[in-house]
Amino acid sequence: MTPSTAPLAHLNPSIRGLKPSATIAITERSQRLRAEGRDVVRLGLGQSPFPVPDPVVDALRAHAHEKDYLPARGLPALRRAVAGYLSRAQALSVDPDLILIGPGSKELLFLLQLCHDGDLLIPAPSWVSYAPQARILGRAPIWLETDLASGLTVTAERLEAACRSEPQRSRLLILNYPGNPTGTSYGEQQLTEIAEVARRYRVLLLADEIYGELDFTGSHVSMARYYPEGTIVSGGLSKWCGAGGWRLGTFAFPSPLGGLLDAMAAVASETFTSVSAPIQHAAVRAFEGGAEIDDYLARSRTLLRALLGFGWQTLRAAGAEVCEPRGGFYLFPDFECHRATLAAHGVETSARLCERLLDETGVACLPGSDFGRPDTELTLRLALVDFDGAAALARLPGGRSGYVADQAYLERHCTPTVAGLQALAAWFKALQPG
């Protein structure tokens, strides 16, 4: 067949030049390098290193025979379980009929952007898929500047500045915390101040709280407590439950936004139809919680707090400016202090810096430019997840009254990640004169 007789398949202009998700791409590249015999520390994709809790696996096994299509909005028992979880964890009163279940919170976010006619406001930096989803829909996201002093988080002042000139414009603001890519979070005073501005300008707010259970203190506070009428709470199983590949996400809506939920459910019925039945039944057990799951979370938080703290101190000792992590898996160091030396070695962008680090240290990470920062800013996103999470949790010293993870434990049970951090630090320290 010659090109002149091939079928016409013109790409939608909105997706021309769209590249695969950066987190997926770095994982695939790391896998190729390992297959070629390279030693690679995978600090790119933020996949939970921990196993799915045994009670949840048992529930999936028990419901493997479930084969019927479920309602597009989700299994009623699961929606009740999610509402119960939000009541226990956040003292939120959510009607189960106002909960939507999807194949991952990522898909639900896309449906939200599809159904909501308005601007998207996101902090710089933000998770890699927020902005591309807007561009797929032919929209340009509006980036809100952040700085190290505020923990790379949105401030009420910057939200006010973004809304003031056109107060009646429809806007969607996404707050993700504990944050990907920063590891930082929001305090109650910040949430109160942001809520006041959002209420004044009637901003629709998505609280992406997928990492909420991985707040190191175990006391994550939902934005919906401060702006209940305008906040959609996003959650799922991927991060706290180690079940990213199960693809299950949840959105909880306030009653004033029921029409938006109806629209999203209608689109869901015409696209993915419903989430896998066995996984929805198993997710009921996950959201019901209990002592065994509480213990699993306590172990996870202890380990991550120690590992992220070790990484934070190691990178600071190598000259990086990096916010102290408060939850999740991530660090977002800035190596501006090495700019002159790096430039002399042909490194002037974060993408080039990542390439050099992968080639010379074997550590795979992502450039800050993938998260909305300027190309020339020497920032990186590190996901500290390359270790055997099941073995590490099983060997964590202590008991339910308190677990302990010191550096010796991290070196023994989180070896690839610790070695990768040390390799990065040594590489940057070698740049320093003398």
XYZ file of C-alpha atoms in Angstrom:
434
model
C 0.000 0.000 0.000
C 1.377 3.424 -0.928
C 1.001 6.493 1.296
C -1.422 8.049 -1.200
C -3.926 5.204 -0.691
C -3.565 4.861 3.073
C -6.573 5.800 5.211
C -6.761 9.417 6.299
C -6.106 9.665 10.020
C -5.588 13.294 10.949
C -4.581 13.859 14.547
C -6.669 16.111 16.749
C -4.639 19.358 16.983
C -4.905 19.241 20.773
C -2.831 16.062 20.991
C -0.233 16.724 18.312
C 3.158 16.562 19.967
C 1.738 14.988 23.126
C 4.331 12.723 24.700
C 3.800 9.739 27.008
C 3.466 10.590 30.691
C 6.921 11.372 32.057
C 6.550 8.955 34.943
C 5.573 6.105 32.625
C 8.344 6.961 30.172
C 11.108 6.942 32.810
C 9.894 3.580 34.106
C 9.987 2.046 30.639
C 13.458 3.456 29.996
C 14.715 2.111 33.333
C 13.350 -1.319 32.495
C 15.110 -1.284 29.099
C 18.420 -0.323 30.696
C 18.101 -3.076 33.293
C 17.329 -5.571 30.533
C 20.573 -4.471 28.880
C 22.477 -5.292 32.062
C 22.758 -1.777 33.535
C 22.401 -1.224 37.277
C 19.623 1.360 37.595
C 18.104 2.822 40.751
C 14.513 3.634 39.825
C 13.529 6.904 41.476
C 11.223 8.022 38.660
C 7.747 6.491 38.911
C 6.020 7.095 42.248
C 4.623 3.595 42.650
C 4.098 2.416 46.204
C 6.767 -0.110 47.198
C 4.454 -1.715 49.734
C 2.247 -4.784 49.239
C -1.524 -4.595 49.230
C -2.653 -5.377 52.817
C -3.535 -9.041 53.331
C -7.208 -8.434 54.253
C -7.710 -6.556 50.985
C -5.997 -9.283 48.943
C -8.173 -11.867 50.685
C -11.266 -9.852 49.761
C -10.196 -9.737 46.112
C -9.666 -13.502 46.133
C -13.095 -14.044 47.677
C -14.776 -11.913 45.000
C -12.846 -13.123 41.948
C -16.043 -14.736 40.646
C -17.887 -11.406 40.440
C -18.468 -10.799 36.737
C -21.439 -8.485 36.323
C -21.276 -4.917 35.141
C -21.664 -2.572 38.092
C -23.344 0.864 38.155
C -21.350 3.583 36.417
C -21.237 5.523 39.696
C -19.770 2.529 41.505
C -20.792 -0.382 43.706
C -23.266 0.943 46.331
C -21.475 -0.910 49.136
C -18.194 0.698 48.116
C -19.689 4.166 48.000
C -21.010 3.605 51.509
C -17.586 2.388 52.636
C -15.882 5.473 51.192
C -18.422 7.738 52.914
C -17.777 5.892 56.176
C -14.030 6.269 55.757
C -14.331 10.039 55.168
C -16.519 10.316 58.261
C -14.014 8.433 60.457
C -10.842 9.982 59.056
C -11.955 13.558 58.401
C -15.296 14.033 60.183
C -16.871 14.743 56.783
C -20.545 14.033 56.212
C -20.779 12.756 52.626
C -23.849 11.185 51.057
C -22.845 7.857 49.441
C -24.925 8.918 46.447
C -22.451 11.766 45.951
C -19.447 9.473 45.541
C -18.143 8.417 42.131
C -15.858 5.427 41.552
C -13.504 5.367 38.566
C -10.573 3.398 37.105
C -8.029 5.432 39.016
C -8.277 9.030 40.199
C -6.370 9.997 37.037
C -9.345 9.047 34.850
C -11.771 10.819 37.173
C -9.638 13.950 36.968
C -9.818 13.835 33.188
C -13.609 13.485 33.314
C -13.759 16.437 35.693
C -11.753 18.624 33.334
C -13.882 17.434 30.422
C -17.160 18.272 32.175
C -16.090 21.509 33.860
C -16.076 24.527 31.560
C -13.449 26.806 33.048
C -9.788 27.534 33.708
C -7.461 25.072 35.419
C -5.267 26.549 38.170
C -2.344 24.450 39.393
C 0.783 25.213 41.418
C 4.207 25.079 39.800
C 5.372 22.401 40.421
C 2.462 19.972 40.049
C 1.945 16.310 39.202
C 2.854 15.562 35.601
C -0.653 14.749 34.278
C -2.714 17.748 35.425
C -1.514 20.101 32.687
C -1.367 17.568 29.802
C -4.974 16.565 30.466
C -6.003 20.205 30.105
C -4.057 20.470 26.843
C -5.717 17.316 25.476
C -8.988 19.196 25.937
C -7.629 22.230 24.097
C -7.070 24.368 27.183
C -4.008 26.105 28.571
C -3.472 25.572 32.314
C -2.703 28.571 34.475
C 0.351 28.004 36.671
C 0.459 29.562 40.131
C 3.968 30.471 41.222
C 5.337 28.923 44.409
C 8.539 29.315 46.381
C 10.626 27.426 48.901
C 9.515 29.702 51.728
C 5.929 28.443 51.359
C 6.985 24.834 50.819
C 6.236 25.101 47.075
C 2.533 25.319 47.926
C -0.252 27.618 46.739
C -0.791 30.694 48.893
C -4.023 32.599 49.359
C -2.294 35.717 48.027
C -1.372 34.089 44.725
C -4.818 32.576 44.327
C -6.300 36.014 44.951
C -4.017 37.528 42.306
C -5.091 34.904 39.767
C -8.801 35.579 40.351
C -9.002 39.313 41.019
C -9.036 40.677 37.458
C -11.970 38.488 36.304
C -13.907 37.635 39.455
C -16.829 35.935 37.653
C -14.682 33.540 35.622
C -15.164 29.809 36.247
C -12.043 28.187 37.698
C -10.881 24.799 38.956
C -8.015 24.776 41.466
C -6.205 21.516 42.257
C -4.474 21.124 45.606
C -2.490 17.895 45.973
C -1.110 17.204 49.444
C 0.995 15.665 50.748
C 2.365 16.746 47.435
C 3.685 15.084 44.336
C 6.367 16.180 43.443
C 7.303 18.125 46.584
C 6.526 15.936 49.608
C 5.197 19.040 51.377
C 1.720 19.677 52.755
C -0.701 22.389 53.891
C -1.329 23.516 57.441
C -4.709 24.454 58.846
C -3.989 28.183 58.619
C -3.058 27.886 54.936
C -6.190 25.882 54.177
C -8.366 28.407 56.011
C -6.902 31.311 54.040
C -7.178 29.521 50.682
C -10.778 28.577 51.474
C -11.666 32.217 52.117
C -10.367 33.256 48.690
C -11.943 30.265 46.927
C -15.310 31.046 48.502
C -15.077 34.721 47.543
C -14.516 33.883 43.865
C -16.624 30.689 43.837
C -13.650 28.599 42.749
C -14.243 24.880 42.267
C -11.577 23.061 44.264
C -10.294 19.518 43.812
C -8.485 18.276 46.910
C -6.252 15.525 45.547
C -5.670 13.702 48.835
C -4.441 10.417 47.374
C -1.407 10.612 49.729
C -3.418 11.724 52.756
C -2.944 8.489 54.700
C 0.825 8.817 54.154
C 1.083 12.096 56.061
C 3.975 11.281 58.390
C 2.064 12.400 61.482
C -1.033 10.406 60.559
C -3.102 13.585 60.948
C -3.847 14.736 57.405
C -6.566 17.417 57.317
C -8.916 17.607 54.333
C -9.585 20.882 52.553
C -13.262 19.898 52.614
C -13.356 20.793 56.319
C -12.775 24.456 55.427
C -14.567 24.765 52.080
C -17.179 21.997 52.214
C -19.551 23.471 49.653
C -16.940 23.792 46.915
C -14.458 20.938 47.436
C -14.333 17.571 45.672
C -12.159 15.109 47.595
C -10.113 12.741 45.449
C -8.749 9.454 46.785
C -8.086 5.868 45.834
C -6.054 2.739 46.507
C -2.823 3.408 44.634
C -0.651 5.147 47.223
C -1.670 4.231 50.770
C -2.873 0.724 49.850
C -0.095 -0.210 47.426
C -2.620 -1.044 44.698
C -1.745 1.284 41.828
C -2.227 -1.418 39.219
C -5.721 -2.185 40.481
C -6.847 1.179 39.061
C -9.491 2.390 41.457
C -10.110 6.022 42.353
C -12.818 7.875 44.253
C -14.340 11.352 44.068
C -16.564 12.647 46.876
C -18.775 15.636 45.962
C -20.620 18.158 48.110
C -24.357 18.400 47.428
C -24.132 21.771 45.560
C -22.012 19.977 42.929
C -24.397 17.072 42.335
C -25.036 18.238 38.772
C -21.325 17.978 38.001
C -21.304 14.448 39.404
C -24.297 13.567 37.202
C -22.464 14.816 34.122
C -19.311 12.881 34.968
C -21.309 9.715 35.638
C -23.040 10.076 32.266
C -19.681 10.357 30.485
C -18.380 7.398 32.498
C -21.322 5.299 31.317
C -20.376 6.070 27.709
C -16.636 5.437 28.119
C -15.301 2.993 30.730
C -18.802 1.783 31.794
C -17.697 0.686 35.269
C -14.653 -0.333 37.281
C -13.754 -4.033 37.546
C -16.279 -5.761 39.810
C -13.828 -7.884 41.878
C -11.669 -4.843 42.583
C -14.630 -2.753 43.720
C -15.741 -5.508 46.101
C -12.200 -5.792 47.492
C -11.972 -2.008 47.897
C -14.895 -2.146 50.325
C -12.614 -4.002 52.724
C -9.827 -1.455 52.221
C -12.030 1.521 53.099
C -13.593 -0.250 56.066
C -10.156 -0.185 57.721
C -9.539 -1.934 61.024
C -6.639 -2.803 63.308
C -4.617 -4.736 60.728
C -4.818 -1.952 58.159
C -4.078 0.677 60.824
C -0.920 -1.239 61.736
C 0.066 -1.478 58.064
C -0.276 2.301 57.764
C 1.697 2.935 60.956
C 4.563 0.832 59.605
C 4.414 2.546 56.207
C 4.490 6.042 57.700
C 7.380 5.226 60.033
C 9.491 3.819 57.218
C 8.723 6.628 54.777
C 9.310 9.341 57.369
C 12.764 7.915 58.139
C 13.689 7.328 54.491
C 12.522 10.726 53.265
C 14.254 12.379 56.222
C 17.480 10.589 55.351
C 17.134 11.696 51.728
C 16.399 15.283 52.734
C 19.512 15.474 54.901
C 21.702 13.722 52.316
C 20.712 16.087 49.499
C 21.066 19.183 51.659
C 24.592 18.056 52.546
C 25.272 17.903 48.796
C 24.265 21.551 48.433
C 20.622 21.217 47.390
C 17.816 23.447 48.545
C 14.939 21.105 49.349
C 11.763 21.462 51.382
C 11.466 19.206 54.397
C 9.064 16.380 53.448
C 5.795 15.968 55.351
C 4.359 12.883 53.671
C 4.321 10.601 50.654
C 7.327 9.443 48.633
C 8.885 12.541 47.099
C 11.699 15.071 47.297
C 12.151 18.035 44.946
C 15.729 19.293 45.308
C 17.097 22.415 43.606
C 20.804 22.345 42.692
C 21.153 26.022 41.761
C 24.296 26.234 43.879
C 26.086 24.041 41.316
C 24.929 26.006 38.259
C 28.290 27.447 37.237
C 30.098 24.122 37.502
C 27.306 22.240 35.748
C 27.209 24.790 32.935
C 30.930 24.285 32.414
C 30.123 20.603 31.842
C 27.330 21.365 29.358
C 24.444 20.978 31.828
C 22.087 23.957 31.750
C 18.635 22.338 31.994
C 16.979 19.924 34.387
C 16.385 17.450 31.546
C 20.076 17.383 30.673
C 20.933 17.033 34.362
C 18.722 13.935 34.603
C 20.402 12.426 31.544
C 23.858 12.940 33.026
C 22.825 11.485 36.361
C 21.363 8.381 34.737
C 24.462 7.891 32.574
C 27.029 8.523 35.321
C 25.340 7.362 38.552
C 22.709 4.909 37.332
C 19.971 6.862 39.155
C 16.766 7.459 37.172
C 14.815 10.541 38.214
C 12.702 13.215 36.545
C 13.470 16.838 35.671
C 11.612 19.660 37.359
C 10.542 20.864 33.903
C 8.163 17.866 33.677
C 6.303 19.322 36.654
C 5.853 22.874 35.416
C 9.136 24.469 36.461
C 11.311 26.413 33.989
C 13.572 24.298 31.769
C 16.668 26.064 33.063
C 15.852 25.538 36.738
C 18.073 22.754 38.074
C 15.365 20.883 39.967
C 14.706 17.152 40.146
C 11.819 14.981 41.331
C 12.915 11.912 43.284
C 10.500 9.115 44.231
C 12.148 7.159 47.053
C 10.471 3.838 46.335
C 13.092 1.455 44.907
C 13.191 -1.228 47.600
C 11.342 -4.374 48.643
C 8.491 -2.847 50.600
C 7.039 -6.151 51.803
C 10.331 -7.279 53.338
C 11.021 -3.824 54.773
C 7.640 -3.625 56.519
C 7.946 -7.153 57.872
C 11.335 -6.409 59.455
C 10.528 -2.998 60.907
C 11.631 -2.947 64.582
C 9.161 -2.102 67.322
C 5.494 -2.857 67.817
C 2.062 -1.301 67.493
C 2.870 1.082 70.328
C 5.674 2.493 68.172
C 7.950 1.489 65.305
C 11.530 2.636 64.708
C 13.548 2.957 61.487
C 17.142 4.154 61.967
C 19.816 4.568 59.313
C 21.181 1.047 59.814
C 17.695 -0.322 59.138
C 17.333 1.838 56.009
C 20.708 0.751 54.663
C 19.793 -2.899 55.209
C 16.198 -2.906 53.971
C 15.935 0.082 51.590
C 19.329 -0.528 50.008
C 18.758 0.544 46.382
C 17.151 3.849 47.348
C 19.752 4.647 50.005
C 22.579 3.763 47.621
C 20.998 5.912 44.909
C 20.766 8.916 47.211
C 24.365 8.463 48.276
C 25.468 8.167 44.645
C 23.680 11.427 43.781
C 25.242 13.195 46.755
C 28.720 11.939 45.858
C 28.285 13.068 42.247
C 27.301 16.586 43.261
C 29.953 16.822 45.958
C 32.581 15.878 43.369
C 31.607 19.021 41.442
C 32.687 21.232 44.316
C 36.187 22.705 43.990
C 38.825 21.441 46.370
